Coordinates of C-alpha atoms in Angstrom, one line a residue:
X1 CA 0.0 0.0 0.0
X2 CA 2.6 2.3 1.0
X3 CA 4.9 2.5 -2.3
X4 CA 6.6 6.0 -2.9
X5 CA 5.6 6.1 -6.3
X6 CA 2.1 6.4 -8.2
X7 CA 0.8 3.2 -9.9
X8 CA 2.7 3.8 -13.0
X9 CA 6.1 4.1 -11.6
X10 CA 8.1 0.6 -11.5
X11 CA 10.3 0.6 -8.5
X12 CA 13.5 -1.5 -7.1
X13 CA 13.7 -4.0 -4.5
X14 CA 16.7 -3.9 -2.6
X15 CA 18.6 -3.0 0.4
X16 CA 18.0 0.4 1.8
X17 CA 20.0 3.4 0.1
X18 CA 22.7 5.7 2.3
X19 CA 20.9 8.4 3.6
X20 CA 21.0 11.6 2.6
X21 CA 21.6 14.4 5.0
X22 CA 19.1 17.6 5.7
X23 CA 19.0 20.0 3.6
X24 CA 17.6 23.3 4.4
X25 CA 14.5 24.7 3.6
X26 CA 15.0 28.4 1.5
X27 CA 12.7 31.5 1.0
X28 CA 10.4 30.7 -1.3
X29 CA 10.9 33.6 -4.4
X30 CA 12.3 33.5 -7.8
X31 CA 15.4 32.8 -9.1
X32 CA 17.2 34.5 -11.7
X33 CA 20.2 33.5 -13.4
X34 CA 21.8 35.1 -16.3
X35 CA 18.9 37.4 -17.1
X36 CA 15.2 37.8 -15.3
X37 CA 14.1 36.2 -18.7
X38 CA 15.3 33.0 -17.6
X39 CA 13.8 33.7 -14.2
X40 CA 11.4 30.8 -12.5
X41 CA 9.1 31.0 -9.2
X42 CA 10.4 28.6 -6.7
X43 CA 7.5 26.0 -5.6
X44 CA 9.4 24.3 -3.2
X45 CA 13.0 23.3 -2.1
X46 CA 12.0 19.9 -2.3
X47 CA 15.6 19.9 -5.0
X48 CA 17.3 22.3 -2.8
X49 CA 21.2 21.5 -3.1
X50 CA 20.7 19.2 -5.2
X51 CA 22.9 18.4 -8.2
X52 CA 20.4 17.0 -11.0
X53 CA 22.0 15.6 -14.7
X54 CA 18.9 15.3 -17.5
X55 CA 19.7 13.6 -20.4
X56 CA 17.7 14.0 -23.5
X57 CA 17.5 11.5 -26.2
X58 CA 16.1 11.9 -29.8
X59 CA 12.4 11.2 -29.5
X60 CA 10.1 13.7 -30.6
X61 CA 9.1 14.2 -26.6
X62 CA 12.9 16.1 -26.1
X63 CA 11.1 19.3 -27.2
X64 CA 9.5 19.6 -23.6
X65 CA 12.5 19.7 -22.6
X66 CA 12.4 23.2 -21.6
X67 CA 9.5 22.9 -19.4
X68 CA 10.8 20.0 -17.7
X69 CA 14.5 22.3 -17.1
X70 CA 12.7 25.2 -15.9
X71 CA 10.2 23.2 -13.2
X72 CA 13.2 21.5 -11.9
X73 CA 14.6 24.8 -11.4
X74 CA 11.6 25.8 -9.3
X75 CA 11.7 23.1 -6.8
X76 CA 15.6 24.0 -6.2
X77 CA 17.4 21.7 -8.6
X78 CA 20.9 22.2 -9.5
X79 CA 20.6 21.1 -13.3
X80 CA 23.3 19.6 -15.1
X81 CA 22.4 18.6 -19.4
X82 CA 23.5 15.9 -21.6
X83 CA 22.0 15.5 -25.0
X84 CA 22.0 13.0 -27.8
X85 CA 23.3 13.1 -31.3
X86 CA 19.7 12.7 -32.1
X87 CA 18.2 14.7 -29.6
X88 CA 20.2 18.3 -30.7
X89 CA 18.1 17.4 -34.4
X90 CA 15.0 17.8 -32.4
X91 CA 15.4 20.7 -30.1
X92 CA 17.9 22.7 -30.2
X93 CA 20.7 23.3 -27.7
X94 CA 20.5 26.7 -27.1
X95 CA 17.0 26.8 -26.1
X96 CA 18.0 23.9 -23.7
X97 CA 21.0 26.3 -22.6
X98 CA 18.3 29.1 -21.9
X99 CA 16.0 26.9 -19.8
X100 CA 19.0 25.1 -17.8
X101 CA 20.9 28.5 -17.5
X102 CA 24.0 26.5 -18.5
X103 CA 25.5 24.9 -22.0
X104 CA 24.5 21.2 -22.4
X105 CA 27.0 18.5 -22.8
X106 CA 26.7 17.9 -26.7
X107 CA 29.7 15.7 -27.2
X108 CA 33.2 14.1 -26.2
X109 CA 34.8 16.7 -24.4
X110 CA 38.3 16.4 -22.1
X111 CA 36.7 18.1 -19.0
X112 CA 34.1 14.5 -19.0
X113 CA 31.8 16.4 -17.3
X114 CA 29.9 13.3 -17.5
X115 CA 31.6 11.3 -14.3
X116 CA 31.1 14.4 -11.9
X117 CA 29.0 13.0 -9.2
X118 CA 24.8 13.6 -9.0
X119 CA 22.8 13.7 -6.4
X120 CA 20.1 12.0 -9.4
X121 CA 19.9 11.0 -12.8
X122 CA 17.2 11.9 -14.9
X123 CA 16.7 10.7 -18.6
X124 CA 13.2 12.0 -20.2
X125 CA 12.8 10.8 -22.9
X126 CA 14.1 7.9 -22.9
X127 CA 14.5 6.3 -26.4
X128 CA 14.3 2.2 -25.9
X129 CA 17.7 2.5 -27.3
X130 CA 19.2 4.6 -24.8
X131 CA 17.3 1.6 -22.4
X132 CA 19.2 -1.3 -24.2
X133 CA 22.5 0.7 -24.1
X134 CA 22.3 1.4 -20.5
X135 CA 21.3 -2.4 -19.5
X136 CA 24.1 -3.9 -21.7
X137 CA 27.0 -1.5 -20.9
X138 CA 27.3 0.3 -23.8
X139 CA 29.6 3.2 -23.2
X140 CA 28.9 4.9 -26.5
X141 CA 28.0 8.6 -25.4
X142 CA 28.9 11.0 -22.9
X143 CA 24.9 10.2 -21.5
X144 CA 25.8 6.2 -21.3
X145 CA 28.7 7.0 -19.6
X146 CA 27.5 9.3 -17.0
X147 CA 24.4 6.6 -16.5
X148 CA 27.5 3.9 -15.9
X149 CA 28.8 5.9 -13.3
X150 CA 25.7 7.1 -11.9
X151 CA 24.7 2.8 -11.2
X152 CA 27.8 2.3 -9.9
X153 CA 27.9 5.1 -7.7
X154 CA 24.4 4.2 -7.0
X155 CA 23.0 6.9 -7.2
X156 CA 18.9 7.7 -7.8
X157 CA 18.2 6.9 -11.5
X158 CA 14.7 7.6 -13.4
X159 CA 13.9 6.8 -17.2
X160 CA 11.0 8.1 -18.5
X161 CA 10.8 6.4 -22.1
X162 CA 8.2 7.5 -25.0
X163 CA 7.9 5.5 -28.2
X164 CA 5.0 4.2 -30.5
X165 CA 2.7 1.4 -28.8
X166 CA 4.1 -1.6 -30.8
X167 CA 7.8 -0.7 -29.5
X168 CA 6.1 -0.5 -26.0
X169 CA 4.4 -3.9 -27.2
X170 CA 7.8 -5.5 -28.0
X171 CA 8.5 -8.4 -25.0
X172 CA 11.6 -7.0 -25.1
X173 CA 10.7 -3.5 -24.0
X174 CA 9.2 -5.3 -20.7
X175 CA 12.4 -7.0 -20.3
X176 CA 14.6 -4.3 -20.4
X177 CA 12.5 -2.1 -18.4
X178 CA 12.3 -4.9 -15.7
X179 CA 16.2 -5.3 -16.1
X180 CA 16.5 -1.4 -15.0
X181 CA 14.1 -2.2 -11.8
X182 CA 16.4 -5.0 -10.8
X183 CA 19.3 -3.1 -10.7
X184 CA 18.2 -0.3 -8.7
X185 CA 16.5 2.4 -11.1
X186 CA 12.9 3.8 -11.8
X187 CA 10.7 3.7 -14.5
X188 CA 7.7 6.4 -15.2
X189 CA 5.4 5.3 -17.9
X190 CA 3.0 8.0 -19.4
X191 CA -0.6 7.3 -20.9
X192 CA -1.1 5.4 -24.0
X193 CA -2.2 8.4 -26.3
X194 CA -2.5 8.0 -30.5
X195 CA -1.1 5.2 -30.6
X196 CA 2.1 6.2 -28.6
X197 CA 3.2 6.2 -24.8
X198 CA 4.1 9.6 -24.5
X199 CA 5.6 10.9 -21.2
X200 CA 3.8 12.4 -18.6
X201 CA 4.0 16.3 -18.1
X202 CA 6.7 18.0 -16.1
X203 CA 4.9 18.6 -13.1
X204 CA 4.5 14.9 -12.2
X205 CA 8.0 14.0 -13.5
X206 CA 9.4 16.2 -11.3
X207 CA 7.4 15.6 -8.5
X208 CA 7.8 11.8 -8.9
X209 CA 12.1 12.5 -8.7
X210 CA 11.5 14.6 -5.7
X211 CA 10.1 11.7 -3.9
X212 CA 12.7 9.2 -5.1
X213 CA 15.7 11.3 -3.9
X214 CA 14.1 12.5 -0.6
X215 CA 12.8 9.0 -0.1
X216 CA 16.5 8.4 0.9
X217 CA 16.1 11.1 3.8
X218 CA 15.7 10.2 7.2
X219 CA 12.6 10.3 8.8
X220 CA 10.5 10.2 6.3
X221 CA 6.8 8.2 7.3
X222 CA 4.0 7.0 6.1
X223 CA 1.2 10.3 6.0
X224 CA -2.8 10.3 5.8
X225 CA -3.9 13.6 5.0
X226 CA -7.6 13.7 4.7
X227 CA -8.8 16.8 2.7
X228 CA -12.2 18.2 1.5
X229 CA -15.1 18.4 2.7
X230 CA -18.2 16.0 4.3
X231 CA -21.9 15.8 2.9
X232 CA -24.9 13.9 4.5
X233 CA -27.8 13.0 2.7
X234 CA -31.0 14.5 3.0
X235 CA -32.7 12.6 0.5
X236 CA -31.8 10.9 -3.0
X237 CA -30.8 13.7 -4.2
X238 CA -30.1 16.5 -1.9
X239 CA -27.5 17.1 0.8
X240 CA -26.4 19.4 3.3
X241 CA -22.1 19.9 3.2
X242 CA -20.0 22.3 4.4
X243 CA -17.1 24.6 2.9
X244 CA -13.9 23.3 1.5
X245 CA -12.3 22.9 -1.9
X246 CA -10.1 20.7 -0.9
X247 CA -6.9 23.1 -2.1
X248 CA -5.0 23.1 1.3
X249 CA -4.9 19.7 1.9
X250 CA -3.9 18.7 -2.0
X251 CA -1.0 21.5 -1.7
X252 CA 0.4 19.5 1.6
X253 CA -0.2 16.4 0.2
X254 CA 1.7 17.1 -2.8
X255 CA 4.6 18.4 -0.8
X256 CA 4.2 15.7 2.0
X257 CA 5.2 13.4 -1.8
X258 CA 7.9 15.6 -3.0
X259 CA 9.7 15.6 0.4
X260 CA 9.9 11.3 0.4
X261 CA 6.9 10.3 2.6
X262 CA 4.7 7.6 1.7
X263 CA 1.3 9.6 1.5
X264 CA -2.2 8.3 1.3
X265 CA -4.9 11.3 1.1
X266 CA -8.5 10.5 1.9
X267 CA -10.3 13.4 0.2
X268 CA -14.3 14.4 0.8
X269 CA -15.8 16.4 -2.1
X270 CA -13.6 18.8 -3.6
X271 CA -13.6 21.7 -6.0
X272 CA -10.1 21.3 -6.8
X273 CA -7.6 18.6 -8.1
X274 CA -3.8 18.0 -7.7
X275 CA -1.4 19.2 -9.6
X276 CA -0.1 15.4 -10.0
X277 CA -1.1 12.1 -9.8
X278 CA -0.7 10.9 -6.0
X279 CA 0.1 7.0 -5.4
X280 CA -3.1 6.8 -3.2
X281 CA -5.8 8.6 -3.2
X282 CA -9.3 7.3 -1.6
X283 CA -13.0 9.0 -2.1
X284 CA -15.5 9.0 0.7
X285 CA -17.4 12.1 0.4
X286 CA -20.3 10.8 3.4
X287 CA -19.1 11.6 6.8
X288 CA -19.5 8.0 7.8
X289 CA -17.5 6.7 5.2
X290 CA -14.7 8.8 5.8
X291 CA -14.5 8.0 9.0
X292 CA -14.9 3.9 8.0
X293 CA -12.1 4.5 6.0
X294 CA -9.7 6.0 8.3
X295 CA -10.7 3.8 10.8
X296 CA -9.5 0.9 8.8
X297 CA -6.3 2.5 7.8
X298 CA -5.3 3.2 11.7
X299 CA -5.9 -0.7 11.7
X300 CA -3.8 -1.7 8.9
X301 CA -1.0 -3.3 8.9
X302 CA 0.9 -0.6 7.7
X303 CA -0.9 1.8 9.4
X304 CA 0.4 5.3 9.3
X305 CA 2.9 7.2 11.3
X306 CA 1.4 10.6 10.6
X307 CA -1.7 12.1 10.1
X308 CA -2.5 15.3 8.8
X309 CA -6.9 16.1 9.4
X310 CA -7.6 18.7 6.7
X311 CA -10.7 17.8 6.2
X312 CA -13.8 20.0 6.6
X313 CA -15.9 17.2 8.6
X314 CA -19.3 18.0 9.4
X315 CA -20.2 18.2 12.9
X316 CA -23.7 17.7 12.3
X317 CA -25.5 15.5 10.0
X318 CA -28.7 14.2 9.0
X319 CA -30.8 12.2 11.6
X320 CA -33.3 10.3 9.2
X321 CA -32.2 10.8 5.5
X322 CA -35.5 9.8 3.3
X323 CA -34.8 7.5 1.0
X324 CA -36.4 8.3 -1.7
X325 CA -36.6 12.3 -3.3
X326 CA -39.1 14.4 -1.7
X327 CA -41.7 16.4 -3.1
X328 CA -40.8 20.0 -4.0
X329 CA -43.7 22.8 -3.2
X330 CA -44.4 22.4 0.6
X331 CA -43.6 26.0 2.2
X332 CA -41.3 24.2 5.0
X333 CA -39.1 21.1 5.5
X334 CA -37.9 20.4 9.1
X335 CA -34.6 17.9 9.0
X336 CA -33.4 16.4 12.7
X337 CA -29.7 17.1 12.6
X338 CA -27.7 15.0 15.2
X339 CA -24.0 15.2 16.3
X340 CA -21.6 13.6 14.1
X341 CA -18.8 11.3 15.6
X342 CA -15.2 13.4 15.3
X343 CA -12.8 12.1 13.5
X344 CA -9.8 13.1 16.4
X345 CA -11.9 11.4 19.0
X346 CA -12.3 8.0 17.6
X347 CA -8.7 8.0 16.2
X348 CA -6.8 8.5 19.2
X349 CA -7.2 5.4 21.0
X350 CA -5.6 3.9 17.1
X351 CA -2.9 6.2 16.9
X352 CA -0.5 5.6 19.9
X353 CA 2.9 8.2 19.4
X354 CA 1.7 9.0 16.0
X355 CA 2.6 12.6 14.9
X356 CA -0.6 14.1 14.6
X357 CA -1.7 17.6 13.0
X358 CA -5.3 19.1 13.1
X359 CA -7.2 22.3 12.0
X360 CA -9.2 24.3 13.9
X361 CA -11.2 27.0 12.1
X362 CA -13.2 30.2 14.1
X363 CA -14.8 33.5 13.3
X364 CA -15.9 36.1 15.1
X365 CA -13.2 35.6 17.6
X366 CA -9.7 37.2 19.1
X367 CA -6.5 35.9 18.1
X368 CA -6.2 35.1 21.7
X369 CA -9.2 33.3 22.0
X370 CA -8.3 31.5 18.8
X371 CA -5.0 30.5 20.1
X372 CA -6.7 29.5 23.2
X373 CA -9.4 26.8 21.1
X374 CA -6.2 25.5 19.6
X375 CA -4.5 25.1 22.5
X376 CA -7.5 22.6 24.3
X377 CA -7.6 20.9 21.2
X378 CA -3.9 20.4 21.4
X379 CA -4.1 19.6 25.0
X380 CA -7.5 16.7 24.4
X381 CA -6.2 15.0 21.8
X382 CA -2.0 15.3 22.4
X383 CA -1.6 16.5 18.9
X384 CA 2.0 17.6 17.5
X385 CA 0.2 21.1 16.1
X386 CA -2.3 22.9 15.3
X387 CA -3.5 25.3 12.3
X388 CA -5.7 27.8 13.8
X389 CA -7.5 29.9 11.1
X390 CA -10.2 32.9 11.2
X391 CA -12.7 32.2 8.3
X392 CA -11.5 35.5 7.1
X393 CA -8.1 34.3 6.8
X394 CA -9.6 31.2 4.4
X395 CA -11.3 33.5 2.6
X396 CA -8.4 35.4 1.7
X397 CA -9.7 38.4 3.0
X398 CA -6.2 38.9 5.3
X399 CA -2.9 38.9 4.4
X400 CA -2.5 36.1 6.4
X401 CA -3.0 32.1 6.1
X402 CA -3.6 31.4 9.9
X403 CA -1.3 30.5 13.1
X404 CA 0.6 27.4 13.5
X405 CA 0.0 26.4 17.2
X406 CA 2.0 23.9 18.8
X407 CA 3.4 23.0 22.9
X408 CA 7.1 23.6 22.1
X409 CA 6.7 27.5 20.4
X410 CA 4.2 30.5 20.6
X411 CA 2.3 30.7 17.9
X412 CA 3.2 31.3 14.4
X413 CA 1.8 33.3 11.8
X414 CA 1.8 31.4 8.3
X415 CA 2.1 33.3 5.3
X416 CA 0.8 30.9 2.1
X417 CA 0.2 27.3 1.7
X418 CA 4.1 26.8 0.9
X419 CA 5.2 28.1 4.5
X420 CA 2.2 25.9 6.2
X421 CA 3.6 22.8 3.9
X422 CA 6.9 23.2 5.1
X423 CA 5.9 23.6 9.0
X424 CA 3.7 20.5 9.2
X425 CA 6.6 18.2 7.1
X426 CA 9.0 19.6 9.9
X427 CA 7.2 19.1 12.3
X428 CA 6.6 14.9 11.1
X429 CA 10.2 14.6 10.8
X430 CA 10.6 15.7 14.4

């Protein structure tokens, strides 16, 4: 259940990687290199110090090459290029030079620039070629070479091959691909599309190399985050729900990923999606079956170590739904609302030393009688932290994103969905 990669991603078995020290987390604001045309927004330091070598073969999927550069760039990465002979017919390098900031490695050169150490190897697309080269130890390129050392060293590699369906068809494709899982590396299929596999966009390649490097980190857990919001049924057709779009809890999801944890997200109904595929995702837009389903994630065997309650979760729901729809026309409708069970309360006894974050949302209150609501909940249910939030503040009618509340610190105003990211993943890591 707990893979680090989505369902299309075929990973390794073997012995545990060296770790891979802390790196720290940097202000979040663009970064310019030669020129503020070459200029990207940073999203995260997920890539933070990290030294990143892309190689580009000659399919026709090398011309997104320059988005894929550019949103490595915004989670911190440290990019390093090597292209094919066939690739620099495709795109060419100087628009690969504009989105890296630096000159590709085109050919043979004396510096080998190629056996300088990487914190991960990345090679999108990958031609089946450049697949067959790499398994049989052909050292015919400056990219098979650096892919040699890279396996040797080993160090994280990812392949994210496009071709037409009846290469992909090819039992040899299989077997080379599996060959690369053996020996330590990843492999990222895209969808089947016009009779191709192409590759998937940048955003979930990039995401999906962020969780293989920092999956070497220490610390890193197995995370529920429950997002969304809960609806109870009125009758066939209508319900009563509460307000949530599900945004926040996607956003620390998706970092939760990037930053190596194993993350399962149970999401209510939402108005919003990820930005990327997440390896498990489970719907339950009811109140009671959100609840059934946490419930029997706290007792499975791989239970998790963290959980993150995002969720908007109805305190009150229906007494007696109808079952069928009823009539419209009648000047009133009474419904029997009764208290809902919360979701902290029957999860605690399940949770033992878990690290545990919650939300607690007011209005009409002080900050100090804010603070003080998130301070009981704190207390009642031992939780590692609180985000305490006016419903001003979620409506983005401040300036500000709410307080992080927690036993060890006063409280702490959080900016954006980045800063509250980055305090709850610190605060799991302990």
């Amino acid at each position: 259940m707990w893979s680090h990669m989505p369902a299309c991603v075929a990973t390794p078995s073997m012995s545990p990687a060296p770790t891979v020290p802390k790196r720290e987390t940097v202000a979040r604001k663009p970064v310019t290199m030669d020129s503020e045309d070459r200029a990207v927004e940073r999203r995260s330091g997920a890539l933070t110090g990290c030294k990143v070598l892309l190689g580009i073969c000659g399919g026709i999927a090398a011309v997104d090459s320059v988005r894929l550069l550019r949103e490595l760039r915004r989670h911190g990465a440290d990019a390093t290029v090597i292209m094919s002979y066939s690739a620099q017919r495709v795109i060419s390098p100087l628009a690969v030079e504009w989105a890296a900031g630096v000159k590709p490695v085109t050919e043979w050169g004396a510096e080998m620039a190629q056996l300088e150490p990487h914190d991960a190897v990345l090679v999108s697309p990958a031609t089946r070629r450049c697949l067959a080269a790499h398994v049989h130890g052909v050292l015919d390129t400056p990219l098979q070479m650096a892919l040699s050392a890279a396996r040797g060293r080993r160090d994280p590699i990812m392949f994210v091959p496009s071709m037409h369906s009846d290469l992909f068809d090819d039992p040899v494709t299989d077997d080379l691909c599996q060959a690369l899982v053996a020996e330590g590396a990843s492999v990222i299929w895209g969808e089947r599309e016009e009779g191709r596999y192409k590759t998937p966009d940048a955003v979930q390649i990039v995401a999906d190399l962020c969780h293989l490097v920092n999956s070497r980190r220490p610390e890193r857990r197995r995370v529920a985050v429950t997002l969304g919001r809960n609806r109870s049924r009125v009758d066939a057709v209508r319900w009563i729900t509460n307000s949530s779009s599900g945004r926040t809890g996607w956003a620390i999801a998706e970092h939760l990923y990037r930053m190596g944890h194993s993350v399962h997200a149970v999401a209510g109904e939402v108005t919003s999606q990820p930005a990327f595929e997440l390896p498990f995702v489970t719907s339950a837009d009811d109140a009671d079956d959100m609840l059934g389903a946490l419930l029997d994630l706290a007792s499975s065997d791989d239970a998790p170590t963290a959980w993150v309650h995002a969720a908007a979760v109805l305190d009150y729901v229906v007494a007696e739904p109808a079952t069928e729809k009823v009539a419209s026309g009648a000047e009133q409708w009474g419904l029997g609302l009764v208290r809902s069970t919360k979701h902290l309360d029957a999860l605690t006894p399940l949770c033992g030393d878990c690290c545990r974050i919650a939300f607690k949302l007011e209005s009409g209150v002080s900050d100090a009688q804010l603070i003080e609501s998130a301070r009981s909940l704190l207390q009642k249910h031992e939780l590692d932290g609180v985000v305490a939030n006016h419903l001003e503040e979620v409506s983005g009618h401040t300036g500000r994103r709410g307080l992080w509340v927690s036993d060890d610190a006063e409280p702490m105003p959080i900016s954006n969905l980045g800063e509250l990211a980055e305090l709850i993943d610190a605060a799991i890591c302990g």
